[in-house]
């Protein structure tokens, strides 16, 4: 048993289910040490009389689609509870006003596995992904039974069609990836020899934005560097950019087909397993994994992932798609980040707020070289 494993003393299932608790403990004992979960979720096999914000109410009969049933789900959600409908290779989680749809394998022990992954601190939508990647008996095959075979993972349903062809490839090892606020910074850092850069210009008038993008792209060509444009995908296409970086919400609004046809590389942000699967659906050029550490450069939708999760993500996706670690990464922690096996790390303040940006960039690049030795 791990030191953080305290399932038996908790109200883990409703109604109480000794066999499920025993199975959850057995699985949890093979998943390694994780910080204590911030929410003691209770998995309800029947609807409790008093629903609370830590309840996940499970239905295994998806035929219940009456208007009354849907109204009941809506009421539970307003009380902070979540609802999982699962049957016939499909699981739908309703939580926080969001509907998470997955298609994949439902093992006999999937509910016990769900409880175990929740205890590892994963949010319900990511814990559900892992539960569908679980196979009965996995806990008997290895001291570390964490799912790491991408072919076993479910797929996200209900997504827009992906472009007919995958996005253009970019280097598997992008190295130091400098995320910069202006074209002037892109020009400076490109001159330091950094080969992967991103212009993240959040506010600018249309004409000024065009000039900033054009300058950034020109700097990339001059210094043989890969320059990505954050968010402004249409302007990036018009200017002939090497690549574009988008957030999860942008895949529903950006014209990904136009980006693909233009040969523009695509990077997508992710903050956990569910978003990784969403990103993989669109076959991007790379996936960003974060935020690894707390960051002040933007408001993050999730808590910091940490190095242990990053290592799991890299093990799952290495060789599948290029990966970029992002979020709060400084020169002090970069060696620990690289020790997870990730081949690229995005930095912001580590360069732009350094007393000597050129020396800071050189030191960051040196860390990558040392990692290869």
Short mmCIF file of N, CA and C in Angstrom, two decimals, residues 97-201:
data_model
loop_
_atom_site.label_atom_id
_atom_site.label_comp_id
_atom_site.label_asym_id
_atom_site.label_seq_id
_atom_site.Cartn_x
_atom_site.Cartn_y
_atom_site.Cartn_z
N UNK A 97 -21.34 21.83 -15.89
CA UNK A 97 -21.89 22.40 -17.10
C UNK A 97 -21.24 21.92 -18.38
N UNK A 98 -20.34 20.95 -18.27
CA UNK A 98 -19.62 20.42 -19.45
C UNK A 98 -19.99 18.96 -19.62
N UNK A 99 -20.07 18.53 -20.88
CA UNK A 99 -20.37 17.15 -21.22
C UNK A 99 -19.13 16.52 -21.85
N UNK A 100 -18.56 15.53 -21.17
CA UNK A 100 -17.36 14.85 -21.65
C UNK A 100 -17.79 13.49 -22.22
N UNK A 101 -17.53 13.26 -23.51
CA UNK A 101 -17.98 12.05 -24.17
C UNK A 101 -16.80 11.17 -24.57
N UNK A 102 -16.83 9.92 -24.14
CA UNK A 102 -15.75 8.99 -24.45
C UNK A 102 -16.31 7.70 -25.02
N UNK A 103 -15.57 7.12 -25.95
CA UNK A 103 -15.91 5.81 -26.50
C UNK A 103 -14.71 4.90 -26.34
N UNK A 104 -14.92 3.75 -25.74
CA UNK A 104 -13.81 2.83 -25.52
C UNK A 104 -14.24 1.62 -24.72
N UNK A 105 -13.28 0.96 -24.11
CA UNK A 105 -13.51 -0.30 -23.41
C UNK A 105 -13.96 -0.03 -21.98
N UNK A 106 -14.99 -0.74 -21.54
CA UNK A 106 -15.44 -0.67 -20.15
C UNK A 106 -15.13 -2.00 -19.50
N UNK A 107 -14.04 -2.04 -18.74
CA UNK A 107 -13.66 -3.27 -18.05
C UNK A 107 -14.64 -3.55 -16.92
N UNK A 108 -14.62 -4.77 -16.43
CA UNK A 108 -15.49 -5.11 -15.30
C UNK A 108 -15.12 -4.26 -14.09
N UNK A 109 -13.85 -3.94 -13.95
CA UNK A 109 -13.37 -3.17 -12.80
C UNK A 109 -13.26 -1.67 -13.09
N UNK A 110 -13.95 -1.16 -14.09
CA UNK A 110 -13.73 0.23 -14.47
C UNK A 110 -14.15 1.20 -13.36
N UNK A 111 -15.19 0.88 -12.61
CA UNK A 111 -15.63 1.79 -11.54
C UNK A 111 -14.60 1.80 -10.41
N UNK A 112 -14.06 0.62 -10.07
CA UNK A 112 -13.00 0.56 -9.07
C UNK A 112 -11.76 1.32 -9.54
N UNK A 113 -11.43 1.18 -10.82
CA UNK A 113 -10.29 1.91 -11.38
C UNK A 113 -10.54 3.42 -11.33
N UNK A 114 -11.77 3.83 -11.63
CA UNK A 114 -12.13 5.25 -11.55
C UNK A 114 -11.87 5.78 -10.15
N UNK A 115 -12.30 5.02 -9.14
CA UNK A 115 -12.08 5.44 -7.75
C UNK A 115 -10.59 5.57 -7.45
N UNK A 116 -9.80 4.64 -7.96
CA UNK A 116 -8.35 4.66 -7.71
C UNK A 116 -7.69 5.88 -8.36
N UNK A 117 -8.07 6.20 -9.59
CA UNK A 117 -7.47 7.34 -10.27
C UNK A 117 -7.95 8.66 -9.67
N UNK A 118 -9.18 8.71 -9.18
CA UNK A 118 -9.64 9.90 -8.46
C UNK A 118 -8.80 10.11 -7.21
N UNK A 119 -8.45 9.01 -6.53
CA UNK A 119 -7.64 9.12 -5.32
C UNK A 119 -6.23 9.60 -5.62
N UNK A 120 -5.79 9.44 -6.87
CA UNK A 120 -4.47 9.94 -7.28
C UNK A 120 -4.51 11.44 -7.56
N UNK A 121 -5.68 12.06 -7.41
CA UNK A 121 -5.79 13.50 -7.56
C UNK A 121 -6.22 13.98 -8.93
N UNK A 122 -6.60 13.08 -9.83
CA UNK A 122 -7.02 13.49 -11.17
C UNK A 122 -8.47 13.93 -11.15
N UNK A 123 -8.77 14.98 -11.90
CA UNK A 123 -10.14 15.44 -12.04
C UNK A 123 -10.99 14.35 -12.70
N UNK A 124 -12.31 14.34 -12.45
CA UNK A 124 -13.15 13.24 -12.93
C UNK A 124 -13.03 12.94 -14.42
N UNK A 125 -12.92 13.97 -15.28
CA UNK A 125 -12.87 13.68 -16.72
C UNK A 125 -11.57 12.98 -17.10
N UNK A 126 -10.46 13.33 -16.41
CA UNK A 126 -9.21 12.64 -16.69
C UNK A 126 -9.18 11.26 -16.03
N UNK A 127 -9.74 11.14 -14.82
CA UNK A 127 -9.82 9.84 -14.16
C UNK A 127 -10.68 8.88 -14.97
N UNK A 128 -11.73 9.40 -15.60
CA UNK A 128 -12.59 8.55 -16.43
C UNK A 128 -11.83 8.06 -17.66
N UNK A 129 -11.03 8.91 -18.27
CA UNK A 129 -10.19 8.48 -19.39
C UNK A 129 -9.30 7.31 -18.96
N UNK A 130 -8.65 7.45 -17.82
CA UNK A 130 -7.76 6.40 -17.33
C UNK A 130 -8.52 5.13 -16.99
N UNK A 131 -9.74 5.28 -16.45
CA UNK A 131 -10.55 4.10 -16.12
C UNK A 131 -10.92 3.33 -17.38
N UNK A 132 -11.15 4.04 -18.49
CA UNK A 132 -11.48 3.35 -19.74
C UNK A 132 -10.24 2.77 -20.41
N UNK A 133 -9.06 3.25 -20.00
CA UNK A 133 -7.82 2.65 -20.50
C UNK A 133 -7.40 1.44 -19.65
N UNK A 134 -8.08 1.22 -18.54
CA UNK A 134 -7.76 0.12 -17.63
C UNK A 134 -8.28 -1.20 -18.18
N UNK A 135 -7.55 -2.27 -17.89
CA UNK A 135 -7.99 -3.61 -18.25
C UNK A 135 -7.98 -4.48 -17.00
N UNK A 136 -8.97 -5.32 -16.85
CA UNK A 136 -9.06 -6.19 -15.68
C UNK A 136 -7.76 -6.98 -15.51
N UNK A 137 -7.23 -6.96 -14.30
CA UNK A 137 -6.02 -7.70 -14.00
C UNK A 137 -4.73 -6.94 -14.22
N UNK A 138 -4.82 -5.70 -14.69
CA UNK A 138 -3.59 -4.92 -14.91
C UNK A 138 -2.77 -4.80 -13.63
N UNK A 139 -3.46 -4.76 -12.49
CA UNK A 139 -2.75 -4.57 -11.22
C UNK A 139 -1.90 -5.78 -10.83
N UNK A 140 -2.12 -6.90 -11.50
CA UNK A 140 -1.35 -8.12 -11.17
C UNK A 140 -0.13 -8.30 -12.07
N UNK A 141 0.01 -7.45 -13.08
CA UNK A 141 1.05 -7.66 -14.09
C UNK A 141 2.32 -6.87 -13.84
N UNK A 142 2.26 -5.84 -12.99
CA UNK A 142 3.43 -5.00 -12.78
C UNK A 142 3.29 -4.23 -11.49
N UNK A 143 4.44 -3.90 -10.89
CA UNK A 143 4.41 -3.04 -9.71
C UNK A 143 3.92 -1.65 -10.08
N UNK A 144 4.11 -1.27 -11.34
CA UNK A 144 3.61 0.01 -11.84
C UNK A 144 2.60 -0.30 -12.95
N UNK A 145 1.34 -0.21 -12.60
CA UNK A 145 0.29 -0.62 -13.54
C UNK A 145 -0.34 0.56 -14.26
N UNK A 146 0.30 1.71 -14.22
CA UNK A 146 -0.29 2.90 -14.83
C UNK A 146 -0.50 2.70 -16.33
N UNK A 147 -1.67 3.03 -16.86
CA UNK A 147 -1.92 2.87 -18.30
C UNK A 147 -0.96 3.71 -19.13
N UNK A 148 -0.25 3.08 -20.05
CA UNK A 148 0.71 3.82 -20.87
C UNK A 148 0.72 3.32 -22.32
N UNK A 149 -0.29 2.54 -22.70
CA UNK A 149 -0.41 2.06 -24.08
C UNK A 149 -1.51 2.87 -24.75
N UNK A 150 -1.13 3.77 -25.65
CA UNK A 150 -2.10 4.68 -26.26
C UNK A 150 -3.19 3.93 -27.01
N UNK A 151 -2.89 2.71 -27.50
CA UNK A 151 -3.90 1.95 -28.24
C UNK A 151 -5.05 1.51 -27.35
N UNK A 152 -4.85 1.50 -26.04
CA UNK A 152 -5.91 1.11 -25.11
C UNK A 152 -6.82 2.28 -24.71
N UNK A 153 -6.38 3.48 -25.01
CA UNK A 153 -7.12 4.64 -24.51
C UNK A 153 -8.38 4.88 -25.32
N UNK A 154 -9.40 5.44 -24.69
CA UNK A 154 -10.65 5.73 -25.42
C UNK A 154 -10.45 6.89 -26.38
N UNK A 155 -11.47 7.16 -27.15
CA UNK A 155 -11.42 8.34 -28.01
C UNK A 155 -12.53 9.30 -27.58
N UNK A 156 -12.30 10.57 -27.80
CA UNK A 156 -13.29 11.59 -27.47
C UNK A 156 -14.31 11.64 -28.61
N UNK A 157 -15.58 11.54 -28.25
CA UNK A 157 -16.66 11.57 -29.25
C UNK A 157 -17.22 12.98 -29.38
N UNK A 158 -17.90 13.23 -30.49
CA UNK A 158 -18.59 14.50 -30.67
C UNK A 158 -17.70 15.65 -31.09
N UNK A 159 -16.48 15.37 -31.55
CA UNK A 159 -15.59 16.44 -31.98
C UNK A 159 -15.82 16.78 -33.45
N UNK A 160 -15.47 18.01 -33.86
CA UNK A 160 -15.53 18.33 -35.29
C UNK A 160 -14.59 17.42 -36.08
N UNK A 161 -14.89 17.24 -37.35
CA UNK A 161 -14.02 16.42 -38.19
C UNK A 161 -12.61 17.01 -38.24
N UNK A 162 -11.63 16.13 -38.20
CA UNK A 162 -10.24 16.56 -38.36
C UNK A 162 -9.97 16.80 -39.84
N UNK A 163 -8.98 17.63 -40.17
CA UNK A 163 -8.61 17.80 -41.57
C UNK A 163 -8.27 16.46 -42.22
N UNK A 164 -8.46 16.36 -43.52
CA UNK A 164 -8.24 15.10 -44.22
C UNK A 164 -6.81 14.62 -44.10
N UNK A 165 -5.86 15.54 -44.05
CA UNK A 165 -4.46 15.16 -43.89
C UNK A 165 -3.93 15.71 -42.58
N UNK A 166 -3.00 14.99 -41.98
CA UNK A 166 -2.40 15.44 -40.74
C UNK A 166 -1.65 16.76 -40.97
N UNK A 167 -1.50 17.52 -39.90
CA UNK A 167 -0.75 18.77 -40.03
C UNK A 167 0.71 18.48 -40.34
N UNK A 168 1.33 19.42 -41.03
CA UNK A 168 2.74 19.28 -41.41
C UNK A 168 3.59 19.00 -40.18
N UNK A 169 4.60 18.20 -40.36
CA UNK A 169 5.45 17.80 -39.24
C UNK A 169 6.40 18.93 -38.85
N UNK A 170 6.78 18.92 -37.57
CA UNK A 170 7.84 19.80 -37.09
C UNK A 170 8.88 18.92 -36.42
N UNK A 171 10.04 19.43 -36.06
CA UNK A 171 11.05 18.59 -35.43
C UNK A 171 10.52 17.90 -34.17
N UNK A 172 10.94 16.66 -33.97
CA UNK A 172 10.50 15.92 -32.78
C UNK A 172 11.06 16.56 -31.52
N UNK A 173 12.27 17.07 -31.59
CA UNK A 173 12.90 17.73 -30.44
C UNK A 173 13.02 19.22 -30.76
N UNK A 174 12.08 20.00 -30.25
CA UNK A 174 12.05 21.43 -30.54
C UNK A 174 12.97 22.23 -29.63
N UNK A 175 13.54 21.59 -28.61
CA UNK A 175 14.48 22.27 -27.73
C UNK A 175 13.82 23.37 -26.92
N UNK A 176 14.60 24.42 -26.64
CA UNK A 176 14.04 25.56 -25.93
C UNK A 176 13.05 26.27 -26.85
N UNK A 177 11.85 26.51 -26.33
CA UNK A 177 10.76 27.11 -27.09
C UNK A 177 10.43 28.43 -26.39
N UNK A 178 10.90 29.52 -26.95
CA UNK A 178 10.72 30.83 -26.33
C UNK A 178 9.39 31.44 -26.75
N UNK A 179 8.55 31.73 -25.77
CA UNK A 179 7.25 32.37 -26.00
C UNK A 179 7.40 33.84 -25.66
N UNK A 180 7.17 34.71 -26.66
CA UNK A 180 7.60 36.10 -26.56
C UNK A 180 6.47 37.07 -26.87
N UNK A 181 6.49 38.25 -26.23
CA UNK A 181 5.34 39.16 -26.33
C UNK A 181 5.33 40.09 -27.53
N UNK A 182 6.47 40.29 -28.17
CA UNK A 182 6.54 41.24 -29.29
C UNK A 182 7.48 40.73 -30.37
N UNK A 183 7.35 41.31 -31.55
CA UNK A 183 8.25 40.96 -32.65
C UNK A 183 9.69 41.35 -32.32
N UNK A 184 9.86 42.45 -31.59
CA UNK A 184 11.21 42.86 -31.20
C UNK A 184 11.87 41.77 -30.36
N UNK A 185 11.11 41.18 -29.44
CA UNK A 185 11.65 40.08 -28.65
C UNK A 185 11.95 38.86 -29.52
N UNK A 186 11.09 38.57 -30.46
CA UNK A 186 11.33 37.44 -31.37
C UNK A 186 12.64 37.66 -32.11
N UNK A 187 12.85 38.87 -32.63
CA UNK A 187 14.09 39.17 -33.35
C UNK A 187 15.31 39.01 -32.44
N UNK A 188 15.22 39.53 -31.21
CA UNK A 188 16.35 39.44 -30.28
C UNK A 188 16.70 37.98 -29.97
N UNK A 189 15.67 37.21 -29.59
CA UNK A 189 15.92 35.85 -29.14
C UNK A 189 16.34 34.96 -30.31
N UNK A 190 15.81 35.22 -31.49
CA UNK A 190 16.27 34.47 -32.68
C UNK A 190 17.76 34.73 -32.92
N UNK A 191 18.19 35.95 -32.65
CA UNK A 191 19.61 36.28 -32.85
C UNK A 191 20.50 35.60 -31.82
N UNK A 192 19.90 35.13 -30.70
CA UNK A 192 20.67 34.38 -29.68
C UNK A 192 20.89 32.93 -30.09
N UNK A 193 20.25 32.51 -31.17
CA UNK A 193 20.39 31.13 -31.62
C UNK A 193 19.29 30.19 -31.20
N UNK A 194 18.24 30.72 -30.57
CA UNK A 194 17.09 29.89 -30.20
C UNK A 194 16.30 29.56 -31.46
N UNK A 195 16.00 28.29 -31.67
CA UNK A 195 15.46 27.85 -32.95
C UNK A 195 13.94 27.63 -32.96
N UNK A 196 13.29 27.72 -31.80
CA UNK A 196 11.84 27.60 -31.76
C UNK A 196 11.28 28.76 -30.97
N UNK A 197 10.42 29.56 -31.60
CA UNK A 197 9.90 30.76 -30.96
C UNK A 197 8.40 30.90 -31.24
N UNK A 198 7.75 31.64 -30.36
CA UNK A 198 6.32 31.90 -30.55
C UNK A 198 6.04 33.37 -30.24
N UNK A 199 5.31 34.01 -31.13
CA UNK A 199 4.83 35.36 -30.87
C UNK A 199 3.46 35.23 -30.20
N UNK A 200 3.39 35.61 -28.92
CA UNK A 200 2.12 35.61 -28.20
C UNK A 200 1.73 37.06 -27.95
N UNK A 201 1.09 37.64 -28.96
CA UNK A 201 0.65 39.04 -28.88
C UNK A 201 -0.85 39.05 -28.67
#
